[in-house]
Amino acid sequence: EIAFTAVDGRKVDLKDLRGKVVLVDFWATWCGPCIAELPNVKQVYAAYHDKGFEIIGVALENARLTPSDTPEQTAAKLEKAKQVLTDFTAKNQMPWPQYFDGKYWKTDLSTRLGIVSIPAMFLIDQEGKLVTTEARGPKLEAEVKRLLKL
C-alpha cells in the first residue's frame, strides 16, 4: 500500500487507482539510467493514460541533509531539492504525481519496499497486484497493453 501527498499537493493513494494499471517508478533527477528511460515512460504514458494507465513517481532526491543541520538548514535544503525535482518534472513534461521526502536512499517508501537501485519500476495490475519489477524498455509497453487487454 502506498499513500502520500505529492510535491504538487495532490493526495495519492494506490487503493484509489484500483481498476487502472499503475507504474510505480522509483527514480531521481541525478540518475542517468532513470533519465535514459524517461522517453520510453513518457511515450507509454501518452499512448495509454486515457485507456487506464497511471504513473506514480517516487523521487529519491538528495537534499544533502546531515544530522548537524539546524531545523532552518533542513528546511532550506529540502526546499532546494524539491525545487530541483519540480523544475525537472515541469521541463520534462511529467504530469504524474511525485513522492518526495529528500532522504535520498533512505526515502521512506524506498526503504519500506527494499529499493536498493534505481530505476526500479513496479507495474501493478487493476486489482492492485504487483505484476513485474522488470517493466523497462519495450517490456513496459508490452505489459501495459497486455494488462489493458489492447
PDB file of C-alpha atoms in Angstrom:
ATOM      1  CA  GLU A   1       0.000   0.000   0.000  1.00  0.00           C
ATOM      2  CA  ILE A   2       1.257   3.422  -0.967  1.00  0.00           C
ATOM      3  CA  ALA A   3      -0.355   6.701   0.094  1.00  0.00           C
ATOM      4  CA  PHE A   4       1.166  10.188   0.260  1.00  0.00           C
ATOM      5  CA  THR A   5       0.785  13.833  -0.644  1.00  0.00           C
ATOM      6  CA  ALA A   6       2.657  14.580  -3.866  1.00  0.00           C
ATOM      7  CA  VAL A   7       5.001  17.550  -4.229  1.00  0.00           C
ATOM      8  CA  ASP A   8       2.243  19.423  -6.075  1.00  0.00           C
ATOM      9  CA  GLY A   9      -0.229  18.838  -3.218  1.00  0.00           C
ATOM     10  CA  ARG A  10      -2.242  16.016  -4.810  1.00  0.00           C
ATOM     11  CA  LYS A  11      -3.352  13.224  -2.497  1.00  0.00           C
ATOM     12  CA  VAL A  12      -2.179   9.873  -3.856  1.00  0.00           C
ATOM     13  CA  ASP A  13      -3.427   6.507  -2.656  1.00  0.00           C
ATOM     14  CA  LEU A  14      -2.785   3.343  -4.619  1.00  0.00           C
ATOM     15  CA  LYS A  15      -6.143   1.995  -3.368  1.00  0.00           C
ATOM     16  CA  ASP A  16      -7.908   4.791  -5.269  1.00  0.00           C
ATOM     17  CA  LEU A  17      -6.274   3.599  -8.502  1.00  0.00           C
ATOM     18  CA  ARG A  18      -7.833   0.107  -8.447  1.00  0.00           C
ATOM     19  CA  GLY A  19      -9.168  -0.634 -11.913  1.00  0.00           C
ATOM     20  CA  LYS A  20      -6.142   1.017 -13.522  1.00  0.00           C
ATOM     21  CA  VAL A  21      -2.704  -0.282 -14.467  1.00  0.00           C
ATOM     22  CA  VAL A  22      -0.163   1.646 -12.380  1.00  0.00           C
ATOM     23  CA  LEU A  23       3.580   2.057 -12.776  1.00  0.00           C
ATOM     24  CA  VAL A  24       5.340   2.985  -9.525  1.00  0.00           C
ATOM     25  CA  ASP A  25       8.603   4.481 -10.748  1.00  0.00           C
ATOM     26  CA  PHE A  26      11.447   4.842  -8.236  1.00  0.00           C
ATOM     27  CA  TRP A  27      13.848   7.322  -9.816  1.00  0.00           C
ATOM     28  CA  ALA A  28      15.840  10.552  -9.308  1.00  0.00           C
ATOM     29  CA  THR A  29      16.867  13.587 -11.347  1.00  0.00           C
ATOM     30  CA  TRP A  30      20.549  12.674 -10.766  1.00  0.00           C
ATOM     31  CA  CYS A  31      20.147   9.081 -12.071  1.00  0.00           C
ATOM     32  CA  GLY A  32      21.463   8.646 -15.630  1.00  0.00           C
ATOM     33  CA  PRO A  33      19.676   5.327 -16.322  1.00  0.00           C
ATOM     34  CA  CYS A  34      16.432   6.846 -14.973  1.00  0.00           C
ATOM     35  CA  ILE A  35      16.713   9.794 -17.351  1.00  0.00           C
ATOM     36  CA  ALA A  36      17.576   7.434 -20.226  1.00  0.00           C
ATOM     37  CA  GLU A  37      14.330   5.504 -19.554  1.00  0.00           C
ATOM     38  CA  LEU A  38      12.212   8.667 -19.363  1.00  0.00           C
ATOM     39  CA  PRO A  39      11.373   8.980 -23.108  1.00  0.00           C
ATOM     40  CA  ASN A  40      10.012   5.420 -23.050  1.00  0.00           C
ATOM     41  CA  VAL A  41       7.963   6.046 -19.904  1.00  0.00           C
ATOM     42  CA  LYS A  42       6.549   9.283 -21.344  1.00  0.00           C
ATOM     43  CA  GLN A  43       5.662   7.588 -24.642  1.00  0.00           C
ATOM     44  CA  VAL A  44       3.793   4.768 -22.893  1.00  0.00           C
ATOM     45  CA  TYR A  45       2.016   7.278 -20.624  1.00  0.00           C
ATOM     46  CA  ALA A  46       0.947   9.392 -23.614  1.00  0.00           C
ATOM     47  CA  ALA A  47      -0.306   6.344 -25.508  1.00  0.00           C
ATOM     48  CA  TYR A  48      -2.187   4.591 -22.688  1.00  0.00           C
ATOM     49  CA  HIS A  49      -3.082   7.122 -19.993  1.00  0.00           C
ATOM     50  CA  ASP A  50      -6.559   7.689 -21.406  1.00  0.00           C
ATOM     51  CA  LYS A  51      -7.030   3.909 -21.581  1.00  0.00           C
ATOM     52  CA  GLY A  52      -6.367   3.330 -17.866  1.00  0.00           C
ATOM     53  CA  PHE A  53      -2.602   3.661 -17.294  1.00  0.00           C
ATOM     54  CA  GLU A  54      -1.259   5.781 -14.431  1.00  0.00           C
ATOM     55  CA  ILE A  55       2.221   6.540 -13.110  1.00  0.00           C
ATOM     56  CA  ILE A  56       3.326   7.382  -9.582  1.00  0.00           C
ATOM     57  CA  GLY A  57       6.849   8.744  -9.258  1.00  0.00           C
ATOM     58  CA  VAL A  58       8.917   8.146  -6.136  1.00  0.00           C
ATOM     59  CA  ALA A  59      11.845  10.550  -6.325  1.00  0.00           C
ATOM     60  CA  LEU A  60      14.983   9.610  -4.393  1.00  0.00           C
ATOM     61  CA  GLU A  61      16.238  13.170  -4.433  1.00  0.00           C
ATOM     62  CA  ASN A  62      19.208  14.012  -2.272  1.00  0.00           C
ATOM     63  CA  ALA A  63      18.634  17.069  -0.098  1.00  0.00           C
ATOM     64  CA  ARG A  64      22.100  16.502   1.399  1.00  0.00           C
ATOM     65  CA  LEU A  65      20.712  16.504   4.921  1.00  0.00           C
ATOM     66  CA  THR A  66      23.096  15.974   7.806  1.00  0.00           C
ATOM     67  CA  PRO A  67      22.383  15.209  11.459  1.00  0.00           C
ATOM     68  CA  SER A  68      24.014  18.502  12.447  1.00  0.00           C
ATOM     69  CA  ASP A  69      21.644  20.623  10.298  1.00  0.00           C
ATOM     70  CA  THR A  70      19.510  23.103  12.188  1.00  0.00           C
ATOM     71  CA  PRO A  71      15.766  22.965  11.504  1.00  0.00           C
ATOM     72  CA  GLU A  72      16.204  26.034   9.290  1.00  0.00           C
ATOM     73  CA  GLN A  73      19.045  24.406   7.323  1.00  0.00           C
ATOM     74  CA  THR A  74      16.997  21.233   6.915  1.00  0.00           C
ATOM     75  CA  ALA A  75      14.006  23.209   5.635  1.00  0.00           C
ATOM     76  CA  ALA A  76      16.155  25.176   3.182  1.00  0.00           C
ATOM     77  CA  LYS A  77      17.868  22.032   1.864  1.00  0.00           C
ATOM     78  CA  LEU A  78      14.540  20.233   1.456  1.00  0.00           C
ATOM     79  CA  GLU A  79      13.055  23.201  -0.390  1.00  0.00           C
ATOM     80  CA  LYS A  80      16.037  23.394  -2.736  1.00  0.00           C
ATOM     81  CA  ALA A  81      15.887  19.663  -3.557  1.00  0.00           C
ATOM     82  CA  LYS A  82      12.120  19.872  -4.022  1.00  0.00           C
ATOM     83  CA  GLN A  83      12.606  22.763  -6.444  1.00  0.00           C
ATOM     84  CA  VAL A  84      15.136  20.736  -8.477  1.00  0.00           C
ATOM     85  CA  LEU A  85      12.523  17.969  -8.727  1.00  0.00           C
ATOM     86  CA  THR A  86       9.603  20.221  -9.645  1.00  0.00           C
ATOM     87  CA  ASP A  87      11.679  22.148 -12.204  1.00  0.00           C
ATOM     88  CA  PHE A  88      12.803  18.868 -13.778  1.00  0.00           C
ATOM     89  CA  THR A  89       9.316  17.360 -13.964  1.00  0.00           C
ATOM     90  CA  ALA A  90       7.885  20.578 -15.441  1.00  0.00           C
ATOM     91  CA  LYS A  91      10.668  20.897 -18.029  1.00  0.00           C
ATOM     92  CA  ASN A  92      10.335  17.228 -18.995  1.00  0.00           C
ATOM     93  CA  GLN A  93       6.525  17.236 -19.073  1.00  0.00           C
ATOM     94  CA  MET A  94       5.969  14.620 -16.383  1.00  0.00           C
ATOM     95  CA  PRO A  95       2.387  15.304 -15.205  1.00  0.00           C
ATOM     96  CA  TRP A  96       2.095  12.340 -12.853  1.00  0.00           C
ATOM     97  CA  PRO A  97       2.383  12.797  -9.066  1.00  0.00           C
ATOM     98  CA  GLN A  98       5.787  12.627  -7.390  1.00  0.00           C
ATOM     99  CA  TYR A  99       6.622  11.447  -3.879  1.00  0.00           C
ATOM    100  CA  PHE A 100       9.443  13.432  -2.267  1.00  0.00           C
ATOM    101  CA  ASP A 101      10.921  13.488   1.209  1.00  0.00           C
ATOM    102  CA  GLY A 102      14.536  14.448   0.408  1.00  0.00           C
ATOM    103  CA  LYS A 103      16.020  11.448   2.210  1.00  0.00           C
ATOM    104  CA  TYR A 104      17.913  10.086  -0.819  1.00  0.00           C
ATOM    105  CA  TRP A 105      18.416   6.301  -0.455  1.00  0.00           C
ATOM    106  CA  LYS A 106      16.583   6.384   2.865  1.00  0.00           C
ATOM    107  CA  THR A 107      13.358   7.705   1.327  1.00  0.00           C
ATOM    108  CA  ASP A 108      10.523   6.276   3.425  1.00  0.00           C
ATOM    109  CA  LEU A 109       8.830   4.413   0.553  1.00  0.00           C
ATOM    110  CA  SER A 110      12.027   3.023  -0.963  1.00  0.00           C
ATOM    111  CA  THR A 111      13.261   1.817   2.426  1.00  0.00           C
ATOM    112  CA  ARG A 112       9.940   0.141   3.221  1.00  0.00           C
ATOM    113  CA  LEU A 113       9.857  -1.572  -0.188  1.00  0.00           C
ATOM    114  CA  GLY A 114      13.527  -2.609  -0.218  1.00  0.00           C
ATOM    115  CA  ILE A 115      14.679  -0.480  -3.149  1.00  0.00           C
ATOM    116  CA  VAL A 116      18.474  -0.689  -3.465  1.00  0.00           C
ATOM    117  CA  SER A 117      18.952   0.551  -7.037  1.00  0.00           C
ATOM    118  CA  ILE A 118      17.121   2.803  -9.457  1.00  0.00           C
ATOM    119  CA  PRO A 119      15.380   2.976 -11.763  1.00  0.00           C
ATOM    120  CA  ALA A 120      13.085   0.469 -10.100  1.00  0.00           C
ATOM    121  CA  MET A 121       9.730   0.107 -11.790  1.00  0.00           C
ATOM    122  CA  PHE A 122       6.838  -1.761 -10.201  1.00  0.00           C
ATOM    123  CA  LEU A 123       3.950  -2.475 -12.545  1.00  0.00           C
ATOM    124  CA  ILE A 124       0.678  -3.076 -10.719  1.00  0.00           C
ATOM    125  CA  ASP A 125      -2.451  -4.534 -12.278  1.00  0.00           C
ATOM    126  CA  GLN A 126      -6.066  -3.383 -11.988  1.00  0.00           C
ATOM    127  CA  GLU A 127      -6.568  -5.433  -8.822  1.00  0.00           C
ATOM    128  CA  GLY A 128      -3.587  -3.844  -7.081  1.00  0.00           C
ATOM    129  CA  LYS A 129      -1.282  -6.834  -7.513  1.00  0.00           C
ATOM    130  CA  LEU A 130       2.388  -6.490  -8.425  1.00  0.00           C
ATOM    131  CA  VAL A 131       2.890  -7.906 -11.923  1.00  0.00           C
ATOM    132  CA  THR A 132       6.572  -7.209 -12.562  1.00  0.00           C
ATOM    133  CA  THR A 133       9.555  -5.223 -11.347  1.00  0.00           C
ATOM    134  CA  GLU A 134      11.197  -5.519 -14.779  1.00  0.00           C
ATOM    135  CA  ALA A 135       8.940  -3.110 -16.701  1.00  0.00           C
ATOM    136  CA  ARG A 136      11.595  -1.162 -18.598  1.00  0.00           C
ATOM    137  CA  GLY A 137      12.244  -0.571 -22.266  1.00  0.00           C
ATOM    138  CA  PRO A 138       9.904  -2.343 -24.698  1.00  0.00           C
ATOM    139  CA  LYS A 139       8.627  -4.592 -21.900  1.00  0.00           C
ATOM    140  CA  LEU A 140       6.798  -1.655 -20.286  1.00  0.00           C
ATOM    141  CA  GLU A 141       4.558  -1.048 -23.288  1.00  0.00           C
ATOM    142  CA  ALA A 142       4.034  -4.761 -23.918  1.00  0.00           C
ATOM    143  CA  GLU A 143       2.960  -5.373 -20.304  1.00  0.00           C
ATOM    144  CA  VAL A 144       0.716  -2.289 -20.179  1.00  0.00           C
ATOM    145  CA  LYS A 145      -1.006  -3.356 -23.420  1.00  0.00           C
ATOM    146  CA  ARG A 146      -1.427  -6.891 -22.123  1.00  0.00           C
ATOM    147  CA  LEU A 147      -2.893  -5.744 -18.810  1.00  0.00           C
ATOM    148  CA  LEU A 148      -5.226  -3.266 -20.517  1.00  0.00           C
ATOM    149  CA  LYS A 149      -6.238  -6.051 -22.938  1.00  0.00           C
ATOM    150  CA  LEU A 150      -5.281  -3.980 -26.005  1.00  0.00           C
TER     151      LEU A 150
END
